[in-house]
CSV table of C-alpha atoms and ligand atoms in Angstrom, one decimal:
chain,number,residue,atom,x,y,z
A,729,UNK,CA,14.4,4.5,-38.4
A,730,UNK,CA,11.4,2.0,-39.5
A,731,UNK,CA,8.2,3.3,-41.4
A,732,UNK,CA,6.3,1.0,-39.0
A,733,UNK,CA,7.6,2.9,-36.3
A,734,UNK,CA,6.7,6.3,-37.3
A,735,UNK,CA,2.9,5.3,-38.0
A,736,UNK,CA,2.8,5.1,-34.2
A,737,UNK,CA,2.7,8.8,-34.8
A,738,UNK,CA,-0.2,8.6,-37.3
A,739,UNK,CA,-2.6,6.6,-35.5
A,740,UNK,CA,-3.0,3.9,-38.3
A,741,UNK,CA,-1.5,1.6,-35.8
A,742,UNK,CA,-4.4,2.1,-33.7
A,743,UNK,CA,-6.7,1.6,-36.7
A,744,UNK,CA,-5.5,-2.0,-36.4
A,745,UNK,CA,-3.9,-1.4,-39.8
A,746,UNK,CA,-1.3,-4.5,-40.3
A,747,UNK,CA,1.5,-2.1,-41.7
A,748,UNK,CA,3.3,-4.7,-43.1
A,749,UNK,CA,0.2,-5.3,-45.4
A,750,UNK,CA,0.2,-1.7,-46.2
A,751,UNK,CA,3.9,-1.4,-47.1
A,752,UNK,CA,4.0,-4.8,-48.7
A,753,UNK,CA,3.2,-3.5,-52.3
A,754,UNK,CA,5.3,-0.4,-52.1
A,755,UNK,CA,9.0,-1.6,-52.4
A,756,UNK,CA,9.9,0.2,-55.8
A,757,UNK,CA,12.2,2.4,-54.2
A,758,UNK,CA,14.1,-0.2,-52.3
A,759,UNK,CA,17.7,-0.1,-54.4
A,760,UNK,CA,18.8,-2.9,-56.6
A,761,UNK,CA,22.0,-3.4,-54.6
A,762,UNK,CA,21.9,-2.3,-50.8
A,763,UNK,CA,25.3,-1.2,-50.6
A,764,UNK,CA,25.2,-1.4,-46.8
A,765,UNK,CA,25.1,-5.2,-46.9
A,766,UNK,CA,28.3,-5.1,-48.9
A,767,UNK,CA,31.9,-4.7,-48.4
A,768,UNK,CA,32.8,-3.6,-45.2
A,769,UNK,CA,29.1,-2.3,-44.5
A,770,UNK,CA,28.3,-5.8,-43.9
A,771,UNK,CA,27.3,-6.4,-40.2
A,772,UNK,CA,29.7,-9.0,-38.2
A,773,UNK,CA,28.1,-11.6,-36.6
A,774,UNK,CA,29.6,-12.3,-33.3
A,775,UNK,CA,30.7,-10.3,-30.1
A,776,UNK,CA,34.3,-11.0,-29.3
A,777,UNK,CA,37.0,-10.1,-26.8
A,778,UNK,CA,40.4,-10.1,-27.9
A,779,UNK,CA,43.6,-9.8,-25.5
A,780,UNK,CA,46.4,-11.3,-27.3
A,781,UNK,CA,47.0,-8.1,-29.7
A,782,UNK,CA,50.5,-7.2,-31.2
A,783,UNK,CA,51.4,-3.6,-31.9
A,784,UNK,CA,53.3,-2.8,-34.9
A,785,UNK,CA,55.1,0.2,-34.6
A,786,UNK,CA,54.8,2.0,-31.1
A,787,UNK,CA,51.7,3.2,-29.3
A,788,UNK,CA,53.1,6.1,-27.4
A,789,UNK,CA,53.0,5.1,-23.2
A,790,UNK,CA,51.3,8.2,-22.0
A,791,UNK,CA,48.3,7.1,-24.0
A,792,UNK,CA,46.2,5.5,-21.5
A,793,UNK,CA,42.6,5.1,-22.0
A,794,UNK,CA,39.8,3.7,-24.0
A,795,UNK,CA,39.0,4.5,-27.8
A,796,UNK,CA,35.5,3.3,-28.5
A,797,UNK,CA,33.5,3.9,-31.9
A,798,UNK,CA,29.6,3.4,-32.4
A,799,UNK,CA,28.0,2.3,-35.4
A,800,UNK,CA,25.0,0.3,-37.1
A,801,UNK,CA,25.2,-3.7,-36.9
A,802,UNK,CA,22.1,-5.4,-37.8
A,803,UNK,CA,21.7,-8.5,-35.5
A,804,UNK,CA,19.4,-10.0,-38.2
A,805,UNK,CA,21.8,-9.6,-40.8
A,806,UNK,CA,19.5,-7.3,-42.9
A,807,UNK,CA,18.4,-3.8,-42.2
A,808,UNK,CA,16.1,-1.1,-44.5
A,809,UNK,CA,18.4,1.2,-44.2
A,810,UNK,CA,22.2,2.1,-43.9
A,811,UNK,CA,21.4,3.8,-40.7
A,812,UNK,CA,18.8,1.1,-39.5
A,813,UNK,CA,20.9,-1.5,-37.9
A,814,UNK,CA,21.5,-2.1,-34.1
A,815,UNK,CA,24.3,0.0,-32.2
A,816,UNK,CA,27.4,-1.9,-31.6
A,817,UNK,CA,30.4,-0.7,-29.7
A,818,UNK,CA,34.0,-1.2,-30.8
A,819,UNK,CA,36.9,-0.3,-28.3
A,820,UNK,CA,40.2,-0.7,-27.6
A,821,UNK,CA,41.9,-0.2,-24.6
A,822,UNK,CA,45.6,1.2,-24.4
A,823,UNK,CA,47.7,0.9,-21.4
A,824,UNK,CA,51.5,1.9,-21.2
A,825,UNK,CA,52.1,1.2,-24.9
A,826,UNK,CA,50.4,-2.0,-25.3
A,827,UNK,CA,46.5,-2.7,-26.7
A,828,UNK,CA,45.5,-4.7,-23.6
A,829,UNK,CA,42.3,-5.6,-25.1
A,830,UNK,CA,39.6,-5.2,-28.5
A,831,UNK,CA,35.9,-5.7,-27.8
A,832,UNK,CA,32.9,-5.3,-29.9
A,833,UNK,CA,29.4,-5.3,-28.0
A,834,UNK,CA,25.9,-4.3,-29.1
A,835,UNK,CA,24.2,-1.7,-27.3
A,836,UNK,CA,21.7,-3.8,-25.4
A,837,UNK,CA,18.5,-1.9,-26.3
A,838,UNK,CA,14.6,-3.3,-26.4
A,839,UNK,CA,15.2,-3.0,-30.2
A,840,UNK,CA,18.2,-5.5,-29.8
A,841,UNK,CA,16.2,-7.8,-27.7
A,842,UNK,CA,13.6,-7.6,-30.1
A,843,UNK,CA,11.1,-6.2,-27.9
A,844,UNK,CA,10.5,-3.1,-29.7
A,845,UNK,CA,10.7,-2.8,-33.9
A,846,UNK,CA,12.8,0.0,-34.0
A,847,UNK,CA,13.7,3.8,-33.4
A,848,UNK,CA,12.3,6.8,-33.9
A,849,UNK,CA,8.8,6.1,-32.3
A,850,UNK,CA,7.5,8.0,-29.1
A,851,UNK,CA,9.0,6.1,-26.6
A,852,UNK,CA,12.7,7.4,-26.1
A,853,UNK,CA,13.7,3.9,-24.5
A,854,UNK,CA,13.3,2.3,-28.0
A,855,UNK,CA,16.4,3.7,-29.7
A,856,UNK,CA,19.1,1.6,-31.7
A,857,UNK,CA,21.4,3.8,-30.0
A,858,UNK,CA,24.2,3.3,-33.1
A,859,UNK,CA,25.4,6.6,-33.9
A,860,UNK,CA,28.3,7.9,-31.4
A,861,UNK,CA,29.7,7.9,-27.8
A,862,UNK,CA,29.9,10.7,-25.2
A,863,UNK,CA,31.8,10.9,-22.2
A,864,UNK,CA,30.5,13.7,-19.6
A,865,UNK,CA,29.5,13.6,-15.9
A,866,UNK,CA,31.6,10.6,-15.4
A,867,UNK,CA,29.4,8.5,-18.0
A,868,UNK,CA,30.4,6.6,-21.0
A,869,UNK,CA,27.0,7.1,-23.2
A,870,UNK,CA,25.9,5.4,-26.3
A,871,UNK,CA,24.0,8.3,-28.2
A,872,UNK,CA,21.6,7.5,-31.3
A,873,UNK,CA,19.6,9.5,-33.7
A,874,UNK,CA,16.6,9.9,-31.7
A,875,UNK,CA,15.8,8.5,-27.8
A,876,UNK,CA,17.7,8.3,-24.7
A,877,UNK,CA,21.3,8.0,-24.0
A,878,UNK,CA,22.5,4.3,-22.7
A,879,UNK,CA,25.1,4.3,-20.2
A,880,UNK,CA,28.0,1.8,-21.2
A,881,UNK,CA,30.4,0.1,-18.8
A,882,UNK,CA,33.9,1.3,-19.9
A,883,UNK,CA,35.7,-1.9,-18.2
A,884,UNK,CA,33.8,-4.2,-20.5
A,885,UNK,CA,31.3,-2.0,-23.3
A,886,UNK,CA,28.3,-3.7,-21.5
A,887,UNK,CA,25.3,-1.7,-21.2
A,888,UNK,CA,23.9,-0.3,-18.1
A,889,UNK,CA,20.5,1.1,-19.0
A,890,UNK,CA,19.1,4.2,-20.3
A,891,UNK,CA,20.2,7.6,-19.1
A,892,UNK,CA,17.6,10.5,-19.0
A,893,UNK,CA,19.2,13.3,-16.5
A,894,UNK,CA,16.7,12.5,-13.8
A,895,UNK,CA,13.6,12.2,-16.0
A,896,UNK,CA,14.5,15.8,-17.4
A,897,UNK,CA,15.5,15.0,-20.5
A,898,UNK,CA,11.7,14.1,-21.8
A,899,UNK,CA,12.5,13.0,-25.6
A,900,UNK,CA,15.3,12.8,-28.0
A,901,UNK,CA,19.0,13.2,-27.6
A,902,UNK,CA,21.3,14.4,-30.3
A,903,UNK,CA,24.2,11.9,-31.0
A,904,UNK,CA,26.5,15.1,-31.6
A,905,UNK,CA,26.6,17.2,-28.2
A,906,UNK,CA,29.0,19.6,-27.5
A,907,UNK,CA,31.2,20.1,-24.4
A,908,UNK,CA,32.3,23.5,-23.3
A,909,UNK,CA,36.0,22.9,-23.2
A,910,UNK,CA,36.6,25.6,-20.5
A,911,UNK,CA,33.5,25.1,-18.2
A,912,UNK,CA,32.6,21.3,-18.9
A,913,UNK,CA,29.1,22.3,-19.8
A,914,UNK,CA,27.1,19.8,-22.0
A,915,UNK,CA,25.2,21.8,-24.9
A,916,UNK,CA,22.8,19.7,-26.8
A,917,UNK,CA,19.3,19.3,-28.2
A,918,UNK,CA,17.0,16.7,-29.6
A,919,UNK,CA,14.7,17.0,-32.8
A,920,UNK,CA,11.3,15.2,-33.3
A,921,UNK,CA,9.0,15.1,-36.1
A,922,UNK,CA,6.1,16.2,-34.2
A,923,UNK,CA,6.3,19.5,-32.1
A,924,UNK,CA,8.6,20.7,-30.8
A,925,UNK,CA,10.4,19.9,-33.5
A,926,UNK,CA,14.0,21.0,-31.7
A,927,UNK,CA,14.5,20.7,-27.9
A,928,UNK,CA,17.5,22.8,-26.7
A,929,UNK,CA,19.1,21.6,-23.4
A,930,UNK,CA,22.1,22.4,-21.1
A,931,UNK,CA,23.6,20.2,-18.7
A,932,UNK,CA,26.5,21.3,-16.2
A,933,UNK,CA,29.6,19.6,-16.0
A,934,UNK,CA,28.3,16.8,-13.5
A,935,UNK,CA,25.5,16.0,-15.8
A,936,UNK,CA,23.1,18.0,-14.2
A,937,UNK,CA,20.0,19.5,-16.3
A,938,UNK,CA,20.3,23.1,-16.1
A,939,UNK,CA,17.8,24.2,-19.2
A,940,UNK,CA,15.3,22.9,-21.3
A,941,UNK,CA,13.9,24.9,-24.4
A,942,UNK,CA,11.5,24.1,-26.8
A,943,UNK,CA,12.8,25.9,-30.3
A,944,UNK,CA,10.3,26.7,-33.6
A,945,UNK,CA,11.2,25.4,-36.9
A,946,UNK,CA,9.0,25.7,-39.7
A,947,UNK,CA,8.9,22.0,-40.3
A,948,UNK,CA,10.1,18.7,-39.2
A,949,UNK,CA,13.6,18.5,-40.4
A,950,UNK,CA,16.0,15.9,-40.2
A,951,UNK,CA,18.8,17.6,-37.7
A,952,UNK,CA,21.7,15.6,-37.2
A,953,UNK,CA,24.1,18.2,-35.6
A,954,UNK,CA,24.7,21.6,-34.3
A,955,UNK,CA,27.1,24.2,-33.4
A,956,UNK,CA,28.3,26.0,-30.2
A,957,UNK,CA,30.4,29.0,-29.7
A,958,UNK,CA,31.5,30.9,-26.1
A,959,UNK,CA,28.2,32.5,-26.6
A,960,UNK,CA,25.9,31.0,-29.0
A,961,UNK,CA,24.2,27.4,-29.8
A,962,UNK,CA,23.3,27.6,-33.5
A,963,UNK,CA,20.4,24.9,-34.8
A,964,UNK,CA,20.1,23.9,-38.4
A,965,UNK,CA,16.9,23.9,-40.4
A,966,UNK,CA,17.4,21.9,-44.0
A,967,UNK,CA,15.7,20.7,-46.6
A,968,UNK,CA,15.8,16.9,-45.7
A,969,UNK,CA,12.3,16.9,-44.2
A,970,UNK,CA,10.3,14.0,-42.4
A,971,UNK,CA,7.8,13.0,-45.3
A,972,UNK,CA,4.3,11.3,-44.3
A,973,UNK,CA,4.7,9.9,-48.1
A,974,UNK,CA,7.7,8.2,-47.4
A,975,UNK,CA,6.9,7.1,-44.1
A,976,UNK,CA,3.9,5.2,-45.7
A,977,UNK,CA,4.8,4.4,-49.2
A,978,UNK,CA,8.5,4.7,-49.8
A,979,UNK,CA,11.7,2.3,-48.3
A,980,UNK,CA,14.2,3.5,-45.8
A,981,UNK,CA,13.8,6.4,-43.5
A,982,UNK,CA,10.8,8.6,-43.8
A,983,UNK,CA,13.0,11.6,-44.8
A,984,UNK,CA,13.6,13.2,-48.0
A,985,UNK,CA,14.5,16.6,-49.8
A,986,UNK,CA,11.9,19.1,-49.7
A,987,UNK,CA,12.7,21.6,-52.4
A,988,UNK,CA,10.4,24.2,-50.6
A,989,UNK,CA,11.8,24.0,-47.2
A,990,UNK,CA,14.4,26.5,-46.3
A,991,UNK,CA,17.8,26.3,-45.6
A,992,UNK,CA,18.6,28.1,-42.5
A,993,UNK,CA,20.9,28.6,-39.3
A,994,UNK,CA,19.1,29.9,-36.1
A,995,UNK,CA,21.7,31.6,-33.4
A,996,UNK,CA,20.6,31.8,-29.7
A,997,UNK,CA,22.4,33.0,-26.8
A,998,UNK,CA,23.7,29.7,-25.1
A,999,UNK,CA,21.1,30.7,-22.0
A,1000,UNK,CA,18.2,32.0,-24.2
A,1001,UNK,CA,15.2,31.2,-25.4
A,1002,UNK,CA,13.1,30.4,-28.6
A,1003,UNK,CA,12.5,34.4,-28.5
A,1004,UNK,CA,16.2,35.3,-28.7
A,1005,UNK,CA,16.6,33.0,-31.9
A,1006,UNK,CA,18.0,34.8,-35.0
A,1007,UNK,CA,17.7,32.9,-38.3
A,1008,UNK,CA,20.1,33.4,-41.2
A,1009,UNK,CA,18.9,32.4,-44.5
A,1010,UNK,CA,21.7,30.4,-46.5
A,1011,UNK,CA,22.0,29.1,-50.1
A,1012,UNK,CA,20.2,25.7,-50.4
A,1013,UNK,CA,22.2,22.7,-48.9
A,1014,UNK,CA,22.1,19.9,-46.4
A,1015,UNK,CA,24.6,19.3,-43.5
A,1016,UNK,CA,25.1,16.2,-41.3
A,1017,UNK,CA,28.5,17.1,-39.8
A,1018,UNK,CA,29.9,20.4,-38.3
A,1019,UNK,CA,33.5,20.4,-37.8
A,1020,UNK,CA,33.8,23.5,-35.3
A,1021,UNK,CA,32.4,26.8,-34.7
A,1022,UNK,CA,33.8,30.3,-32.9
A,1023,UNK,CA,33.1,33.9,-33.0
A,1024,UNK,CA,34.9,36.6,-34.8
A,1025,UNK,CA,33.9,39.8,-34.0
A,1026,UNK,CA,30.4,40.5,-34.9
A,1027,UNK,CA,30.4,36.9,-36.8
A,1028,UNK,CA,29.4,33.4,-35.7
A,1029,UNK,CA,31.6,31.1,-38.1
A,1030,UNK,CA,30.1,27.6,-38.7
A,1031,UNK,CA,32.7,25.2,-40.6
A,1032,UNK,CA,30.8,22.1,-41.8
A,1033,UNK,CA,30.4,19.5,-44.6
A,1034,UNK,CA,28.1,20.7,-47.0
A,1035,UNK,CA,26.0,19.0,-49.5
A,1036,UNK,CA,24.2,20.6,-52.3
A,1037,UNK,CA,21.4,18.4,-52.0
A,1038,UNK,CA,20.8,14.7,-50.5
A,1039,UNK,CA,18.0,12.0,-50.6
A,1040,UNK,CA,16.3,13.8,-53.1
A,1041,UNK,CA,14.3,11.1,-54.3
A,1042,UNK,CA,14.8,8.9,-51.1
A,1043,UNK,CA,17.0,8.4,-48.1
A,1044,UNK,CA,19.4,5.7,-49.9
A,1045,UNK,CA,21.0,8.2,-52.0
A,1046,UNK,CA,24.3,9.1,-50.6
A,1047,UNK,CA,25.9,9.7,-53.7
A,1048,UNK,CA,26.8,13.2,-53.5
A,1049,UNK,CA,29.8,14.4,-51.9
A,1050,UNK,CA,30.0,17.0,-48.9
A,1051,UNK,CA,32.6,19.9,-49.3
A,1052,UNK,CA,34.2,21.8,-46.5
A,1053,UNK,CA,32.5,24.8,-46.4
A,1054,UNK,CA,32.4,28.1,-43.9
A,1055,UNK,CA,29.2,30.1,-43.2
A,1056,UNK,CA,29.4,33.2,-41.5
A,1057,UNK,CA,26.6,34.8,-39.7
A,1058,UNK,CA,27.0,38.4,-39.1
A,1059,UNK,CA,24.8,39.3,-35.8
A,1060,UNK,CA,24.7,43.0,-36.5
A,1061,UNK,CA,23.8,43.1,-40.1
A,1062,UNK,CA,21.7,40.0,-40.2
A,1063,UNK,CA,23.6,38.6,-43.2
A,1064,UNK,CA,25.0,35.1,-44.1
A,1065,UNK,CA,27.6,34.2,-46.4
A,1066,UNK,CA,29.4,30.6,-47.2
A,1067,UNK,CA,32.4,29.9,-48.9
A,1068,UNK,CA,34.1,26.7,-49.3
A,1069,UNK,CA,37.2,26.1,-47.8
A,1070,UNK,CA,38.5,22.7,-49.9
A,1071,UNK,CA,37.3,21.1,-53.0
A,1072,UNK,CA,38.2,18.0,-52.3
A,1073,UNK,CA,34.9,15.4,-51.0
A,1074,UNK,CA,34.9,14.8,-47.2
A,1075,UNK,CA,32.9,13.9,-44.1
A,1076,UNK,CA,33.1,13.0,-40.7
A,1077,UNK,CA,35.2,16.4,-39.7
A,1078,UNK,CA,36.8,16.5,-36.3
A,1079,UNK,CA,39.0,18.7,-34.2
A,1080,UNK,CA,40.9,18.6,-31.4
A,1081,UNK,CA,38.2,18.9,-28.7
A,1082,UNK,CA,39.8,21.2,-26.4
A,1083,UNK,CA,38.9,24.1,-29.4
A,1084,UNK,CA,35.4,23.0,-29.5
A,1085,UNK,CA,33.7,26.5,-29.6
A,1086,UNK,CA,36.8,28.5,-30.2
A,1087,UNK,CA,38.9,30.0,-33.0
A,1088,UNK,CA,41.2,27.2,-34.0
A,1089,UNK,CA,43.7,26.1,-37.1
A,1090,UNK,CA,43.7,22.4,-37.8
A,1091,UNK,CA,40.4,20.3,-38.6
A,1092,UNK,CA,40.5,16.6,-39.9
A,1093,UNK,CA,37.9,14.6,-41.8
A,1094,UNK,CA,37.7,11.5,-43.6
A,1095,UNK,CA,38.6,11.7,-47.6
A,1096,UNK,CA,35.5,10.4,-49.5
A,1097,UNK,CA,36.1,8.8,-52.6
A,1098,UNK,CA,34.8,11.3,-55.6
A,1099,UNK,CA,33.5,8.7,-57.7
A,1100,UNK,CA,30.9,7.2,-55.1
A,1101,UNK,CA,28.3,7.9,-57.7
A,1102,UNK,CA,26.4,4.4,-57.2
A,1103,UNK,CA,25.7,1.8,-54.8
A,1104,UNK,CA,28.1,-0.7,-56.4
A,1105,UNK,CA,30.8,1.9,-56.0
A,1106,UNK,CA,30.2,3.2,-52.8
A,1107,UNK,CA,30.8,-0.5,-51.3
A,1108,UNK,CA,34.1,-0.5,-52.9
A,1109,UNK,CA,35.2,3.3,-52.3
A,1110,UNK,CA,38.7,4.4,-51.5
A,1111,UNK,CA,39.1,6.4,-48.6
A,1112,UNK,CA,41.8,8.6,-46.4
A,1113,UNK,CA,42.4,10.8,-43.8
A,1114,UNK,CA,42.9,14.7,-44.4
A,1115,UNK,CA,44.2,17.2,-42.1
A,1116,UNK,CA,43.5,20.9,-42.9
A,1117,UNK,CA,45.3,23.8,-41.8
A,1118,UNK,CA,42.6,26.5,-41.6
A,1119,UNK,CA,44.7,29.3,-41.4
A,1120,UNK,CA,47.3,28.7,-44.3
A,1121,UNK,CA,45.1,26.3,-46.5
A,1122,UNK,CA,47.7,23.2,-46.6
A,1123,UNK,CA,46.3,20.1,-46.8
A,1124,UNK,CA,48.1,16.7,-45.4
A,1125,UNK,CA,46.6,13.6,-46.4
A,1126,UNK,CA,46.6,10.0,-45.9
A,1127,UNK,CA,45.5,8.5,-48.9
A,1128,UNK,CA,46.5,4.4,-48.4
A,1129,UNK,CA,44.6,3.6,-52.2
A,1130,UNK,CA,41.9,0.9,-52.7
A,1131,UNK,CA,42.8,-1.9,-50.1
A,1132,UNK,CA,42.7,0.1,-46.9
A,1133,UNK,CA,39.8,2.2,-46.2
A,1134,UNK,CA,40.1,4.2,-42.5
A,1135,UNK,CA,37.0,5.4,-40.5
A,1136,UNK,CA,36.8,8.4,-38.7
A,1137,UNK,CA,39.7,10.1,-37.3
A,1138,UNK,CA,39.5,11.0,-33.4
A,1139,UNK,CA,42.0,13.5,-32.3
A,1140,UNK,CA,44.0,12.3,-29.1
A,1141,UNK,CA,45.9,14.8,-27.1
A,1142,UNK,CA,49.6,14.0,-26.6
A,1143,UNK,CA,49.8,16.1,-23.6
A,1144,UNK,CA,46.8,16.7,-20.8
A,1145,UNK,CA,48.6,19.7,-20.0
A,1146,UNK,CA,47.8,21.6,-23.1
A,1147,UNK,CA,50.6,21.4,-25.9
A,1148,UNK,CA,50.2,22.9,-29.7
A,1149,UNK,CA,46.6,22.4,-31.4
A,1150,UNK,CA,47.7,19.3,-33.5
A,1151,UNK,CA,50.4,18.1,-31.0
A,1152,UNK,CA,48.8,14.3,-30.6
A,1153,UNK,CA,47.4,11.7,-32.3
A,1154,UNK,CA,44.5,10.6,-34.5
A,1155,UNK,CA,42.7,7.1,-33.7
A,1156,UNK,CA,40.8,5.3,-36.6
A,1157,UNK,CA,39.9,1.6,-37.3
A,1158,UNK,CA,41.1,0.8,-40.9
A,1159,UNK,CA,39.8,-2.1,-43.0
A,1160,UNK,CA,42.0,-4.1,-45.2
A,1161,UNK,CA,40.0,-5.3,-47.9
A,1162,UNK,CA,42.4,-8.1,-48.7
A,1163,UNK,CA,42.5,-9.8,-45.6
A,1164,UNK,CA,38.9,-8.6,-44.7
A,1165,UNK,CA,40.2,-8.0,-41.2
A,1166,UNK,CA,40.3,-4.4,-39.6
A,1167,UNK,CA,43.6,-2.9,-37.5
A,1168,UNK,CA,43.5,0.0,-34.7
A,1169,UNK,CA,45.9,2.7,-36.1
A,1170,UNK,CA,47.1,5.8,-34.3
A,1171,UNK,CA,48.7,8.5,-36.6
A,1172,UNK,CA,50.8,11.4,-35.8
A,1173,UNK,CA,48.7,14.5,-36.1
A,1174,UNK,CA,51.1,16.5,-37.2
A,1175,UNK,CA,52.6,14.2,-40.0
A,1176,UNK,CA,49.2,12.3,-41.3
A,1177,UNK,CA,50.5,11.6,-44.5
A,1178,UNK,CA,53.3,9.3,-43.0
A,1179,UNK,CA,50.9,6.8,-42.0
A,1180,UNK,CA,50.2,4.8,-39.0
A,1181,UNK,CA,52.6,5.1,-36.1
A,1182,UNK,CA,51.4,2.3,-34.6
A,1183,UNK,CA,49.1,-0.5,-35.8
A,1184,UNK,CA,47.3,-3.1,-33.5
A,1185,UNK,CA,46.0,-5.8,-35.9
A,1186,UNK,CA,42.4,-7.4,-35.3
A,1187,UNK,CA,41.6,-10.9,-36.1
A,1188,UNK,CA,38.2,-9.8,-37.1
A,1189,UNK,CA,36.3,-7.0,-39.3
A,1190,UNK,CA,35.4,-3.7,-37.5
A,1191,UNK,CA,32.4,-2.6,-40.2
A,1192,UNK,CA,31.9,1.0,-41.6
A,1193,UNK,CA,30.4,2.8,-38.6
A,1194,UNK,CA,29.8,6.2,-37.2
A,1195,UNK,CA,31.4,8.1,-34.5
A,1196,UNK,CA,33.9,7.2,-31.5
A,1197,UNK,CA,35.4,9.0,-28.3
A,1198,UNK,CA,38.8,8.7,-26.5
A,1199,UNK,CA,38.0,8.4,-22.7
A,1200,UNK,CA,41.6,8.9,-21.1
A,1201,UNK,CA,42.0,7.1,-17.9
A,1202,UNK,CA,42.6,10.7,-16.3
A,1203,UNK,CA,38.7,11.3,-17.0
A,1204,UNK,CA,37.8,7.7,-15.6
A,1205,UNK,CA,39.3,8.4,-12.4
B,112,LIG,FE1,27.3,11.8,-37.1
């Protein structure tokens, strides 16, 4: 979000203060090198449709549907922060062993149309909608860090307008809702920098809102994700906090590390209220993303990408790697513990979503370059895809070296009738630094290190982005 938008909350705008003047002399926090304007972080300048796509290897013919991924892509070419660009959706449609099209389309928001200056302000329609995608209740939705979802047409990725659950979504919606695979229920929340800091919500499988519940926190934290088990939801309150100082004088996002803020998980029954939340203090950390969560006896288990710290100086500091860690909250004793699951740097954890909320064996993540210690380095970082066997501790990895850089790997079930947990494929856009183009790649989830089983070369670059979803034709109807 941009600083000027948050000034709407302060009343400074109402005082007639020209925010660009206020902010003009305070740019000492701007990084000398903006990594998000280099390498494959750079935005692309065109929306394209490509239908003449060749498949190298083979796409399993039973995979019929749409893979779509969201990410930031500044339409002006410049943004104040890595997260600050307009939403752009990249999609590949698979049919009968072929890739019938690739498209990239902006999410058509008032921000993209330049009718609003950014996201995170009081109007939830004014989102960049740049973070993730959700298919639920028969609708494909683009989600942002803040604001309402935007409906996306799966046939051509055009934007159909905002969606607010018939007016029952009154504020922000997270980019990381969870669907209960048994009931189809959607569990989600929104966070805000003014109270209520968290609003918890549930919708039924058809998309009808069932519950809207304010939840207390001690202050306005950044809350990017949350966890769901069969009986509970888990909120995170972590030390990356909204900062008035950063909103007025800093650059990038108005959030930074607050050494005095708590690190804690709040566990609440899925149909409960704020009064039912049990908070568990954990060693100081920050978490963007949760891999999965489930119950085991008296314990609520949350597996997550854990940062020791983040954004200590300002929100441009991404150079501390996250490690896969398991948090255990004992509902009887009130005690929590954390243990590291794997030592190597990772992010963008994923699972077979049929195992969301349930005990599981396999997780997937991006491998993150351990040498990401500077803006210069991050733009050239090496990456890969890892598969974790959480029962045996074994790790399988696709580490293609410096020339190829995969994005988030989404699990696509190989069978709709419920095969083994890892019976399926991983879908990812892989960037080739030499050709400056990307490919849509499918991996066999049982043999990730073997590399792609299918590669669809694209004539364009798919910039580094965020989160995607697989929508099978059987769901689209
Ligand atoms: Fe995310």
